[in-house]
mmCIF file of C-alpha atoms in Angstrom:
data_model
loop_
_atom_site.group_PDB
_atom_site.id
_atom_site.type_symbol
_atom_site.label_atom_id
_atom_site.label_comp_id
_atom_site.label_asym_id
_atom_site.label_seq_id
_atom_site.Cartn_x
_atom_site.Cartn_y
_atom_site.Cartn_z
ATOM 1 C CA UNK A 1 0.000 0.000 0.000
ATOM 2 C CA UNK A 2 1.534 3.416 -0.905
ATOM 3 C CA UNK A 3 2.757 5.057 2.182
ATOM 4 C CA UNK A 4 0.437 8.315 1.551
ATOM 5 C CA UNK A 5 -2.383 5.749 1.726
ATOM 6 C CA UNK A 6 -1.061 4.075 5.186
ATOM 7 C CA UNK A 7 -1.408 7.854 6.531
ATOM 8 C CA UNK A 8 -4.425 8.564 4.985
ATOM 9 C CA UNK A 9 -5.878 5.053 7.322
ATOM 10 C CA UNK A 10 -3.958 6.077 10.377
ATOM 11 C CA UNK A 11 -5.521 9.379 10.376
ATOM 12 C CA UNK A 12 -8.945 7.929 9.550
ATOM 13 C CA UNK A 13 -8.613 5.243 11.686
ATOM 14 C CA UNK A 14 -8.310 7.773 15.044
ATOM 15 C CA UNK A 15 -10.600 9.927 14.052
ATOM 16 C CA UNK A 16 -12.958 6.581 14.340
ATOM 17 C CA UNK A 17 -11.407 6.181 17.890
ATOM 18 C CA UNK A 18 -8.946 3.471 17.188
ATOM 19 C CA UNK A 19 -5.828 3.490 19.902
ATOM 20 C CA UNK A 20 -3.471 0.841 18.733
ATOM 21 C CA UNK A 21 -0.670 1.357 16.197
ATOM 22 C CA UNK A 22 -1.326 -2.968 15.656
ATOM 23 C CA UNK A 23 -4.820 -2.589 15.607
ATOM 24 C CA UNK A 24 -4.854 0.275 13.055
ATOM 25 C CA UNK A 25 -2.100 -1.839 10.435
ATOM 26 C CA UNK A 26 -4.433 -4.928 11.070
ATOM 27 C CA UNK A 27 -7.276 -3.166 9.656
ATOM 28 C CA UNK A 28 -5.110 -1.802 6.808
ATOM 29 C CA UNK A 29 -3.646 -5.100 5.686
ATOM 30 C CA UNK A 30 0.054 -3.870 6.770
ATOM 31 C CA UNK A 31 2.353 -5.179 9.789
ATOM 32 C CA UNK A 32 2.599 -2.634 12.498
ATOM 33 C CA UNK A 33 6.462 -1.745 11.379
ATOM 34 C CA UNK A 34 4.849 -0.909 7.653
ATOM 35 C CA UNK A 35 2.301 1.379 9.528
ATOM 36 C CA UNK A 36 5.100 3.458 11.486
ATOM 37 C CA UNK A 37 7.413 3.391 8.302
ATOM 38 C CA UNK A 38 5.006 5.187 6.216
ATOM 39 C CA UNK A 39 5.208 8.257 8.525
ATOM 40 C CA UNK A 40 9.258 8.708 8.613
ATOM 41 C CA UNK A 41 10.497 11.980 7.987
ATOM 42 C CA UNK A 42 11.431 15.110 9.940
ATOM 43 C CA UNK A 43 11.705 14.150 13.738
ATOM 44 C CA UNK A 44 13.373 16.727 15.937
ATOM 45 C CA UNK A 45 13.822 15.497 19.767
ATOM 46 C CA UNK A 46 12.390 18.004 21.863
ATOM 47 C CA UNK A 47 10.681 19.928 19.256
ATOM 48 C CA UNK A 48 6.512 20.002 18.728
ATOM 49 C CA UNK A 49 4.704 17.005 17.475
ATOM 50 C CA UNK A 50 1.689 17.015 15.646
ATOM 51 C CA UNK A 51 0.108 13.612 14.556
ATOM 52 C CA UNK A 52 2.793 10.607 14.347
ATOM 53 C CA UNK A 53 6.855 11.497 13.860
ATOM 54 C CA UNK A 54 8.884 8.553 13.257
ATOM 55 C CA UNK A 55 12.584 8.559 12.725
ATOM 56 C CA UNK A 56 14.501 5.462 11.006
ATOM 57 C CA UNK A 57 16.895 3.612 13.669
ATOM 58 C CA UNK A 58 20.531 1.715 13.162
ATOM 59 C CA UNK A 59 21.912 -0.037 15.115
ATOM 60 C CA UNK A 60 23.978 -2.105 16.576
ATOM 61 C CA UNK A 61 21.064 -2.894 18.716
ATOM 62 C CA UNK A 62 23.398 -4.083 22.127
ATOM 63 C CA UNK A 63 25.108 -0.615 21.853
ATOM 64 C CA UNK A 64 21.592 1.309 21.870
ATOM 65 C CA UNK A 65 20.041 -0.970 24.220
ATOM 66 C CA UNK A 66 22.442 -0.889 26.717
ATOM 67 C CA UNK A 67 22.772 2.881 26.089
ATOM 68 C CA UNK A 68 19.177 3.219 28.157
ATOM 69 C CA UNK A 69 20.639 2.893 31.835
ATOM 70 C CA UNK A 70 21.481 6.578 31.886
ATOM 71 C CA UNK A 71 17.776 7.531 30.351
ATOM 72 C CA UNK A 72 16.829 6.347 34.069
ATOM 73 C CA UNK A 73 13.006 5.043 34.475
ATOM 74 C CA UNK A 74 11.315 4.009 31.094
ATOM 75 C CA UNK A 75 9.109 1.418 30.540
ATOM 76 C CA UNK A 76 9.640 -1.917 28.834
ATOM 77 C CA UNK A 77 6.719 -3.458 26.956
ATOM 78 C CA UNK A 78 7.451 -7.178 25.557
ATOM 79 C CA UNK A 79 4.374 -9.024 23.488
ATOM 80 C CA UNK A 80 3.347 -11.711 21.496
ATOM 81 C CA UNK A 81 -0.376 -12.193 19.995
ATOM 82 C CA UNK A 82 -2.191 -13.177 22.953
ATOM 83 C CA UNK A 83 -0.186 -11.340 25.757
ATOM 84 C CA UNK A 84 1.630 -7.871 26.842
ATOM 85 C CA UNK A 85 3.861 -7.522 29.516
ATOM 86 C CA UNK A 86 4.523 -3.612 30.948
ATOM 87 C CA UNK A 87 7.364 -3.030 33.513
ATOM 88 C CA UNK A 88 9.119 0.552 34.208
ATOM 89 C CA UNK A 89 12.700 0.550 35.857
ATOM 90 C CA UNK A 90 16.136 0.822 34.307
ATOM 91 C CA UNK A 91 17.653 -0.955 31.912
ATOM 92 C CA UNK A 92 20.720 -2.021 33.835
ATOM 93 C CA UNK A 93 22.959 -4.482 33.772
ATOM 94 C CA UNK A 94 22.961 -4.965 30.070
ATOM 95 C CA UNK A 95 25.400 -7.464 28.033
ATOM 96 C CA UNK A 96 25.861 -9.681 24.904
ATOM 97 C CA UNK A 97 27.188 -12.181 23.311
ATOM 98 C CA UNK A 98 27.998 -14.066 20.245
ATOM 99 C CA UNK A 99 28.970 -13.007 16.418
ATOM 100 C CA UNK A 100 27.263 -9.385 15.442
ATOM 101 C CA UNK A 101 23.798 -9.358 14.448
ATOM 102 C CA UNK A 102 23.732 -12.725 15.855
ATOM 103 C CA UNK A 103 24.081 -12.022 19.512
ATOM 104 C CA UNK A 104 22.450 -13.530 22.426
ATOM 105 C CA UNK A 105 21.785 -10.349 25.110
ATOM 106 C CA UNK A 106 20.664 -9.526 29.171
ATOM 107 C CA UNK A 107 19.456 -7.095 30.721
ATOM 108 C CA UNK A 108 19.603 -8.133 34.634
ATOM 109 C CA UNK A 109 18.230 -4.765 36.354
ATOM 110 C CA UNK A 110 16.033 -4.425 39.499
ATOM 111 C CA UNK A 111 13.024 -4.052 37.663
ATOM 112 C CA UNK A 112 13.837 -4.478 33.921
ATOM 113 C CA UNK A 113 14.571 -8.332 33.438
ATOM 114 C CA UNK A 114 15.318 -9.636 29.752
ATOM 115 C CA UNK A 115 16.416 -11.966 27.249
ATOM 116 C CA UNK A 116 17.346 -10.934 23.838
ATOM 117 C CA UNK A 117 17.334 -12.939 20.826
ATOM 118 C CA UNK A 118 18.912 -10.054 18.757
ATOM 119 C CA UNK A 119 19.257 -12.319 15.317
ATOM 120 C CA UNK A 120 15.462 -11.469 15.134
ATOM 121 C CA UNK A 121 16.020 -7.886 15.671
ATOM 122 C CA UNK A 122 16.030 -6.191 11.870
ATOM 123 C CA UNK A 123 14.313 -2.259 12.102
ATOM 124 C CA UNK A 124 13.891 0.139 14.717
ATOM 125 C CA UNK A 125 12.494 3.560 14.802
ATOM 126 C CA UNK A 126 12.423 6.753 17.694
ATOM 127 C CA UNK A 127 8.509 7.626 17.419
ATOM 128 C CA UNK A 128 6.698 10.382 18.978
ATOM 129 C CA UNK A 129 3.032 11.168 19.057
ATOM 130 C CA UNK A 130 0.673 13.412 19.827
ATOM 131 C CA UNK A 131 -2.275 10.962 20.938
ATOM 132 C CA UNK A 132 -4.921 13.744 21.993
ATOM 133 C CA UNK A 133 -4.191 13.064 25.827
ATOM 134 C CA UNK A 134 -0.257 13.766 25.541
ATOM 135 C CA UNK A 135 2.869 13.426 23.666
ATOM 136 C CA UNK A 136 3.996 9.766 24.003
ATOM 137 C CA UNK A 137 7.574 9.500 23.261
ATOM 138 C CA UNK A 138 9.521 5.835 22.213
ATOM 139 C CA UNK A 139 11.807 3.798 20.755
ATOM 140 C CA UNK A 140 10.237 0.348 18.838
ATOM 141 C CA UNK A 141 11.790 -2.775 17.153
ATOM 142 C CA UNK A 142 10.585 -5.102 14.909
ATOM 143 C CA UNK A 143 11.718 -7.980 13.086
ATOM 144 C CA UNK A 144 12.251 -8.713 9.452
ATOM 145 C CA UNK A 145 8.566 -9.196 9.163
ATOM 146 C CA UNK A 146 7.043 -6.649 11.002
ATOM 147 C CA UNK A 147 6.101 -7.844 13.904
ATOM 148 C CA UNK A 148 7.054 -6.353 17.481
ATOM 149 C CA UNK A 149 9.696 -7.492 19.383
ATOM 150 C CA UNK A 150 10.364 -4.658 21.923
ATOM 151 C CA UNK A 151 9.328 -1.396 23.013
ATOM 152 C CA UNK A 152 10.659 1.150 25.212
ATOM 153 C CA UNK A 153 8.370 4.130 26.608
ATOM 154 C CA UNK A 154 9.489 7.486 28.136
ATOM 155 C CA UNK A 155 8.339 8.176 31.830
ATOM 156 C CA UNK A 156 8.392 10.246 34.429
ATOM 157 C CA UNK A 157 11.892 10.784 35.466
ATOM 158 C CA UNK A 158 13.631 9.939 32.032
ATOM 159 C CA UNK A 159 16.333 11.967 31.701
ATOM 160 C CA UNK A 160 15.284 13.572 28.380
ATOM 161 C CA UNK A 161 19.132 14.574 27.458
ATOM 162 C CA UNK A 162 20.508 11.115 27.437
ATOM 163 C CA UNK A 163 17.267 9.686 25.347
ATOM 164 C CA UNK A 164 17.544 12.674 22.789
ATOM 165 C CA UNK A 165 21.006 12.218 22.318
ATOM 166 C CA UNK A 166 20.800 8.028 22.020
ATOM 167 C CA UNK A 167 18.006 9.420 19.141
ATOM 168 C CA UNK A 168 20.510 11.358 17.484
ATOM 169 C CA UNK A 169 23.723 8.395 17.658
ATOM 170 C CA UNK A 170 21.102 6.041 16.610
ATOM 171 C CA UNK A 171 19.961 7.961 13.734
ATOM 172 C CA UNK A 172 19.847 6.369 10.234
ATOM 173 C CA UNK A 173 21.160 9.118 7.307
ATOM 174 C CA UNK A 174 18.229 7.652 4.893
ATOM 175 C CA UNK A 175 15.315 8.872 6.011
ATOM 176 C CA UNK A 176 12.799 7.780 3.212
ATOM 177 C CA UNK A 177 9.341 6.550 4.391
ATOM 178 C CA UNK A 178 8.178 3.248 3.588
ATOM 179 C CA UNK A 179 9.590 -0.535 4.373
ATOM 180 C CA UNK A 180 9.863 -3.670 3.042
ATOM 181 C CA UNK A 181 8.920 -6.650 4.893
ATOM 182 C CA UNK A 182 9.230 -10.256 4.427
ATOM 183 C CA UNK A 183 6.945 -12.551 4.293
ATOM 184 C CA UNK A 184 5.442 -14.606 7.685
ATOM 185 C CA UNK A 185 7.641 -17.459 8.486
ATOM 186 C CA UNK A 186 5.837 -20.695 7.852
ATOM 187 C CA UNK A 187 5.123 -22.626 11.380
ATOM 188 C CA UNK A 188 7.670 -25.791 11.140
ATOM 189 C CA UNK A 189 6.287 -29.100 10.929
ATOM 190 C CA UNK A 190 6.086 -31.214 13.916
ATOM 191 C CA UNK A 191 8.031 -34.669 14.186
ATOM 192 C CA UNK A 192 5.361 -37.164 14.260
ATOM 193 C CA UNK A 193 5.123 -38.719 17.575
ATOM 194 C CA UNK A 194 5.905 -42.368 16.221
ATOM 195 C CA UNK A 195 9.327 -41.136 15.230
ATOM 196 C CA UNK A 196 10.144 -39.654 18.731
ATOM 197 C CA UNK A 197 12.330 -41.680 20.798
ATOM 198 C CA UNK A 198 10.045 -40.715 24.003
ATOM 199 C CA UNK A 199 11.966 -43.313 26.569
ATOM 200 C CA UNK A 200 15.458 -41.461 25.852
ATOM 201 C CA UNK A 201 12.921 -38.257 25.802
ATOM 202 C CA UNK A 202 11.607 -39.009 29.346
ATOM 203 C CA UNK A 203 14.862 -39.971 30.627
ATOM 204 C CA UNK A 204 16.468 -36.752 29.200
ATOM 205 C CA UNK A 205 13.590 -34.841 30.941
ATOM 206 C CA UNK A 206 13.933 -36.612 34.406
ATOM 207 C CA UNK A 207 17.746 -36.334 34.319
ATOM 208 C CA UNK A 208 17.369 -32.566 33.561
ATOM 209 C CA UNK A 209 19.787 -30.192 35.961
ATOM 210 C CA UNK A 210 19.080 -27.032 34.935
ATOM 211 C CA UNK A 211 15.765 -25.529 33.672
ATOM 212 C CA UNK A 212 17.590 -24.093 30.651
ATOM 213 C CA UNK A 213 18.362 -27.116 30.066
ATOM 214 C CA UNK A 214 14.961 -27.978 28.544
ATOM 215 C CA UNK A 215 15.255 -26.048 25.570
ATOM 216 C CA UNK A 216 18.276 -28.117 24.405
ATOM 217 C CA UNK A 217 16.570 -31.258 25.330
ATOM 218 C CA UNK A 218 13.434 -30.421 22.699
ATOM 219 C CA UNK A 219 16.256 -29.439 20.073
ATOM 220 C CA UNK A 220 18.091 -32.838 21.013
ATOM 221 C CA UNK A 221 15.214 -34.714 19.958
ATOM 222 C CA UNK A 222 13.322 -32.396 17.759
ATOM 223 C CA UNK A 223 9.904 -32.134 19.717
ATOM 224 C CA UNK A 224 7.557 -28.901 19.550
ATOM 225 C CA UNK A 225 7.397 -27.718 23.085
ATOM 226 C CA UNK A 226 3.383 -28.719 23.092
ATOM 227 C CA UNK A 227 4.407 -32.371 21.860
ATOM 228 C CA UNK A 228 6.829 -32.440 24.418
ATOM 229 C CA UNK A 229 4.355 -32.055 27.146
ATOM 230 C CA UNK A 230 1.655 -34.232 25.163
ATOM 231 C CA UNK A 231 4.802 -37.111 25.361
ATOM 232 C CA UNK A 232 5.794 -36.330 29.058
ATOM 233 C CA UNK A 233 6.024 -38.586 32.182
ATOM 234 C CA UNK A 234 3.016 -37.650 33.694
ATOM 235 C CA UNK A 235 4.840 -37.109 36.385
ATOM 236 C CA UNK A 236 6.170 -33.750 34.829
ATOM 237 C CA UNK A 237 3.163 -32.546 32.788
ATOM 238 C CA UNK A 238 -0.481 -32.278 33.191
ATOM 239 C CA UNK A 239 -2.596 -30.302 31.030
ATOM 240 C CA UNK A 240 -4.840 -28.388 33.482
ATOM 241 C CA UNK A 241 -7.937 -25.745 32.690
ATOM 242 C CA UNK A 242 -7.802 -22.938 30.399
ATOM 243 C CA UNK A 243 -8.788 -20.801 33.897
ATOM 244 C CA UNK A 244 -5.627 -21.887 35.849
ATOM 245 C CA UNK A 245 -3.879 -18.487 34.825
ATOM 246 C CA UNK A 246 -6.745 -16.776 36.678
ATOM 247 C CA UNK A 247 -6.895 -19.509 39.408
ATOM 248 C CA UNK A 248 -2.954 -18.496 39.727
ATOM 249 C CA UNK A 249 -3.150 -14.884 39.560
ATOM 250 C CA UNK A 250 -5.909 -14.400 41.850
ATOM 251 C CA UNK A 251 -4.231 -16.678 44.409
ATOM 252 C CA UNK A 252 -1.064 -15.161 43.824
ATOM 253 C CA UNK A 253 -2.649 -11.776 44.647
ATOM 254 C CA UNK A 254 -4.796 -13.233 47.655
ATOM 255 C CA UNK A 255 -1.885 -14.887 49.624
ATOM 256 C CA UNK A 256 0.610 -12.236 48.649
ATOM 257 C CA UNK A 257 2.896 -15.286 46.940
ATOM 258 C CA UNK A 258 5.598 -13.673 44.407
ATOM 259 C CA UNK A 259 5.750 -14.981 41.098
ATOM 260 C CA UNK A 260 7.885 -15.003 38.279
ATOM 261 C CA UNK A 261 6.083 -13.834 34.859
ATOM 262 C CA UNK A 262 7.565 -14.255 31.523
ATOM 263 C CA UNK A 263 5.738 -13.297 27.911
ATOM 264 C CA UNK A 264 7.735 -13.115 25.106
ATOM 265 C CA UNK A 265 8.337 -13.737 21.270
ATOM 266 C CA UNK A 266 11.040 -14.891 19.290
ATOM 267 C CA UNK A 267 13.246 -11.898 19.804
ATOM 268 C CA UNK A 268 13.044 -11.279 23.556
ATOM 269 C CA UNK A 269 11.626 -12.774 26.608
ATOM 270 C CA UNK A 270 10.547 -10.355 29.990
ATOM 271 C CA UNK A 271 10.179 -10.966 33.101
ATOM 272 C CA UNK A 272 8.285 -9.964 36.146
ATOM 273 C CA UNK A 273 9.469 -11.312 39.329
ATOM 274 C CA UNK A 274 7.793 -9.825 42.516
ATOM 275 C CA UNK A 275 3.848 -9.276 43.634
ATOM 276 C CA UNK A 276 0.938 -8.943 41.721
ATOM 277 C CA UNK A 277 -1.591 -7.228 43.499
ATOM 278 C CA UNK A 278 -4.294 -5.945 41.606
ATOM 279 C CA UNK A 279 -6.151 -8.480 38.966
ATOM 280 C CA UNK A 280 -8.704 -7.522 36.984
ATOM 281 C CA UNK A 281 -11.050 -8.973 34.341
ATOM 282 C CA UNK A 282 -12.253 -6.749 31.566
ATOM 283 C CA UNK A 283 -13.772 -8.412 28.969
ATOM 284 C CA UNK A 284 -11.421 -11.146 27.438
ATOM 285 C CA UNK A 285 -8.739 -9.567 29.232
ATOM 286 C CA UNK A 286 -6.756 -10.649 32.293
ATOM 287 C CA UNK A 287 -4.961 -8.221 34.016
ATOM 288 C CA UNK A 288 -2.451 -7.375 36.136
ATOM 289 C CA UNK A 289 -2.482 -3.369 37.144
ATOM 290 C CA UNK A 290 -0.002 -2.388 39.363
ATOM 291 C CA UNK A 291 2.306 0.313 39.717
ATOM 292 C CA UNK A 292 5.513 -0.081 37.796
ATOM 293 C CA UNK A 293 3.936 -4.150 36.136
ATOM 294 C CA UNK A 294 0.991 -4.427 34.136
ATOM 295 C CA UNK A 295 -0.160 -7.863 32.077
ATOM 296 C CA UNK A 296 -2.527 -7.723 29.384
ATOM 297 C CA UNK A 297 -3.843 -11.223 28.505
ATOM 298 C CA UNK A 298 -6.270 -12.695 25.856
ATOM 299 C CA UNK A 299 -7.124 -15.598 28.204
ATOM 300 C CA UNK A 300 -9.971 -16.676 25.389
ATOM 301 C CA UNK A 301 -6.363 -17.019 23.152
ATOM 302 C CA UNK A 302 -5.341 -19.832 25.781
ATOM 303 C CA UNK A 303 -5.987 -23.078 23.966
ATOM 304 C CA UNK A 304 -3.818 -25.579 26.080
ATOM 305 C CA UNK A 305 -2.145 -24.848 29.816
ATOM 306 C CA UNK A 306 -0.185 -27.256 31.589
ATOM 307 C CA UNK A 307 0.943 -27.817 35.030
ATOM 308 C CA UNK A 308 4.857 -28.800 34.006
ATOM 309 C CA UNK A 309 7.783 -30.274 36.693
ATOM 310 C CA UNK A 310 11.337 -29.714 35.684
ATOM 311 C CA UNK A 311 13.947 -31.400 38.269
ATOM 312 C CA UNK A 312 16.780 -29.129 38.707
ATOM 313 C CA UNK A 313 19.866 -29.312 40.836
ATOM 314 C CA UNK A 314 17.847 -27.264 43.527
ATOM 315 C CA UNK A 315 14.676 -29.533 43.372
ATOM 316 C CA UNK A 316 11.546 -29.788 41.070
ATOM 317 C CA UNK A 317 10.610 -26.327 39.411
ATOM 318 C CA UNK A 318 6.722 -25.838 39.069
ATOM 319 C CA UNK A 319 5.569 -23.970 36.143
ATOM 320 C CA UNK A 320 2.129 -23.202 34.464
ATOM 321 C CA UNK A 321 2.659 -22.729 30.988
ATOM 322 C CA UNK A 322 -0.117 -21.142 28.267
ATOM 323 C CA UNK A 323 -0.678 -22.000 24.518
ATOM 324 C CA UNK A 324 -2.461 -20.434 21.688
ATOM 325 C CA UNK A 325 -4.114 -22.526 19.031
ATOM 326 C CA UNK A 326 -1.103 -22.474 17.262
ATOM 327 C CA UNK A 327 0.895 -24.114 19.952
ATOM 328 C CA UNK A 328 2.897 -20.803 20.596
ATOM 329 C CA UNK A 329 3.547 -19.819 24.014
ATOM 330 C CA UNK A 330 1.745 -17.643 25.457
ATOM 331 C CA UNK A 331 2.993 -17.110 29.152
ATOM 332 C CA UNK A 332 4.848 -18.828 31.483
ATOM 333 C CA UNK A 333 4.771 -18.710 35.493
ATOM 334 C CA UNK A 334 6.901 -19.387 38.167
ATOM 335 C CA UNK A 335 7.860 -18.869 42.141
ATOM 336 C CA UNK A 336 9.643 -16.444 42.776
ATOM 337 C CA UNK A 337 13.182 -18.172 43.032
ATOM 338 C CA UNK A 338 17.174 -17.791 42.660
ATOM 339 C CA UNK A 339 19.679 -20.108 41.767
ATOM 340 C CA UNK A 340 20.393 -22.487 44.654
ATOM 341 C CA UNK A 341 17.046 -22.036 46.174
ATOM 342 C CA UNK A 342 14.537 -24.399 46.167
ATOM 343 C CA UNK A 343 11.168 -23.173 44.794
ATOM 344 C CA UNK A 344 8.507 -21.956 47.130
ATOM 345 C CA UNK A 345 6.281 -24.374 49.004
ATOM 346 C CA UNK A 346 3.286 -22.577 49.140
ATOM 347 C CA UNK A 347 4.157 -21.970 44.934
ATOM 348 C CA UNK A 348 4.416 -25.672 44.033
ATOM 349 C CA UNK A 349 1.020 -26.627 45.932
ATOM 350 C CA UNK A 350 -0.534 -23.996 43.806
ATOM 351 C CA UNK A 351 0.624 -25.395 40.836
ATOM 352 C CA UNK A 352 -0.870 -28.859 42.119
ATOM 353 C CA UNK A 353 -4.240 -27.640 43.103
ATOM 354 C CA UNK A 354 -4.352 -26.995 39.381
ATOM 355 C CA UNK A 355 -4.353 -30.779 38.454
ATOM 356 C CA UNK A 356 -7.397 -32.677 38.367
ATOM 357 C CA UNK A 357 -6.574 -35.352 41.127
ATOM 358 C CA UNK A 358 -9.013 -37.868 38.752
ATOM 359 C CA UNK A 359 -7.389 -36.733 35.527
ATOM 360 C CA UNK A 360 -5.674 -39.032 33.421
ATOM 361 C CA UNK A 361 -1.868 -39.523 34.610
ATOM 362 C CA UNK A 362 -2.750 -38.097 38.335
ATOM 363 C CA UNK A 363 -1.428 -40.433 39.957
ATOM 364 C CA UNK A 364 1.889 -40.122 38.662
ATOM 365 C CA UNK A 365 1.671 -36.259 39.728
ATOM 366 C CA UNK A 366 0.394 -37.328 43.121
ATOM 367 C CA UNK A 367 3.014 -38.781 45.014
ATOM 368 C CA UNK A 368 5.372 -35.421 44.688
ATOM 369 C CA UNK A 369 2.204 -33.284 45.459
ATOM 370 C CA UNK A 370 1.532 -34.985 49.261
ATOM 371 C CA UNK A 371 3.850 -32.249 50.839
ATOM 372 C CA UNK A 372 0.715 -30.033 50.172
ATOM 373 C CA UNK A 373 -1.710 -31.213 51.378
ATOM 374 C CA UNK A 374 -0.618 -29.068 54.983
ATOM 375 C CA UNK A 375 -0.804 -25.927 52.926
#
């Protein structure tokens, strides 16, 4: 669509009360990068915005993200389809890793907690708008095909010189609206079950040390992270109701139990770790509203959630983890833990109370589950 056009349907599309930039593309035909890219041209930090400015980024993405600590307080915003994940702090204690363009990166602050997958970062852009209730001012990246990866928000307390000048270092010379995208990567087949080896699968699983561990383990013997669960001991995964990430948030909130909340997509993972207080339903949204986290999620998106048990050198690690209906992960929960520490009690019998003691496979969950029944 020619970029005049793409303006032409943002415009028209808030004037009909429309909020969000991935909304607005949606209903244009256009990824959410296309949408932004059609309005690049004069941006000047500091200066008056009318409408939508949007200035084309470089990289190298490390160098800019680790760049934010001085900013101060800004909030992160990680999502996929069915989820968004909101926490403000400072992005400190950032590193990475590996070739360029190919590197594996952390950000191990406070408050702001990430992964980064940066061989799936490929455009960024500084964009500030004018929304009718104030000027909203932030830095977005996308992958090769559009779709969000990570977004970082001005706040209260930003230090405006350091962002304006990361702007301006960041800066690409060609400032020419428009972008081309490539096409959606095709989902990749599954291994049919009959050609999984599922007793070395089961006794890779149960001889797992580490939790990151797991991820090797499905690439060992090429298993979807859904099929793994489906082929699980049931002693390490029970699929449990769509309504257990209610069942745990409310509880959560209730007893005042810390969690650890990740949401991601397949350039970055973030993570809550702390209270969650205030849980709302509005709609077909589940959320979390608390100062400095929010959580945003489609919970009538959740298609398949499991109860899953990974043993670790500290003891089992509970987990409830959420898929969509195309067996993309959703969410993931946890205790509150560190390395060395065994997971909380009063976290692992919530994870239990999830299981249907008459389900299939209960019984193999059981046994591990009897320290709870004193909770």
């Amino acid at each position: 669509m020619p970029t005049a056009d793409l303006r032409a349907g943002y415009t028209a599309a808030r004037a009909a009360g429309a909020t969000r930039h991935r909304d607005i593309a949606a209903q244009l035909g256009v990824s959410e990068a296309e949408l932004l890219a059609a309005h690049i041209g004069e941006y000047a930090p500091g200066a008056p915005v009318q409408g939508l400015q949007v200035q084309r980024l470089r990289g190298p993405w490390p160098t800019l993200l680790g760049a934010l600590e001085g900013a101060g307080p800004l909030m992160a915003l990680t999502r996929n389809a069915s989820c968004v994940h909101e926490k403000t702090g400072v992005y400190s204690g950032a590193s990475a890793s590996g070739p360029a363009g190919r590197e594996m990166g952390l950000v191990l602050g406070p408050d702001i907690d990430l992964r980064v997958f940066y061989s799936r970062w490929a455009h960024g852009f500084a964009v500030a708008e004018d929304n009718g209730r104030g000027l909203q001012q932030s830095l977005q990246f996308f992958d090769a095909q559009g779709q969000a990866v990570h977004k970082v928000f001005v706040r209260p307390g930003t230090q405006w010189g350091v962002w304006a000048a990361l702007v301006i270092t960041h800066r690409c010379e060609l400032q020419q609206p428009g972008l081309q995208v490539l096409p959606a990567l095709a989902p990749a087949a599954e291994t049919p079950d009959a050609l999984i080896d599922t007793t070395a699968f089961r006794e890779g699983w149960a001889g797992l040390r580490d939790t990151h561990d797991f991820f090797g383990l499905l690439r060992r013997h090429g298993v979807s992270r859904t099929q793994a669960l489906r082929l699980a001991d049931p002693a390490y995964a029970q699929r449990v109701e769509a309504s257990a990430a209610r069942d745990v948030l409310q509880t959560a909130a209730r007893e005042a139990l810390p969690l650890m909340v990740f949401v991601g997509n397949p350039g970055m993972i973030q993570i809550h770790t702390g209270a969650v207080k205030r849980v709302e339903v509005m709609g077909p949204w589940l959320n979390v509203l608390d100062p400095g986290f929010n959580l945003h999620l489609r919970e009538d998106h959740i298609v398949q959630a499991w109860a899953v048990r990974k043993p670790t050198a500290d003891g089992l690690v509970s987990a409830l983890e959420l898929f969509d209906a195309q067996g993309e992960t959703i969410a993931m929960f946890f205790g509150e833990r560190k390395p060395g520490r065994p997971e909380l009690r009063a976290w692992r019998c919530l994870v239990d109370s999830l299981v249907d003691p008459l389900g299939a496979g209960a019984a193999a969950w059981a046994p591990q589950a009897g320290e709870c029944a004193a909770c």
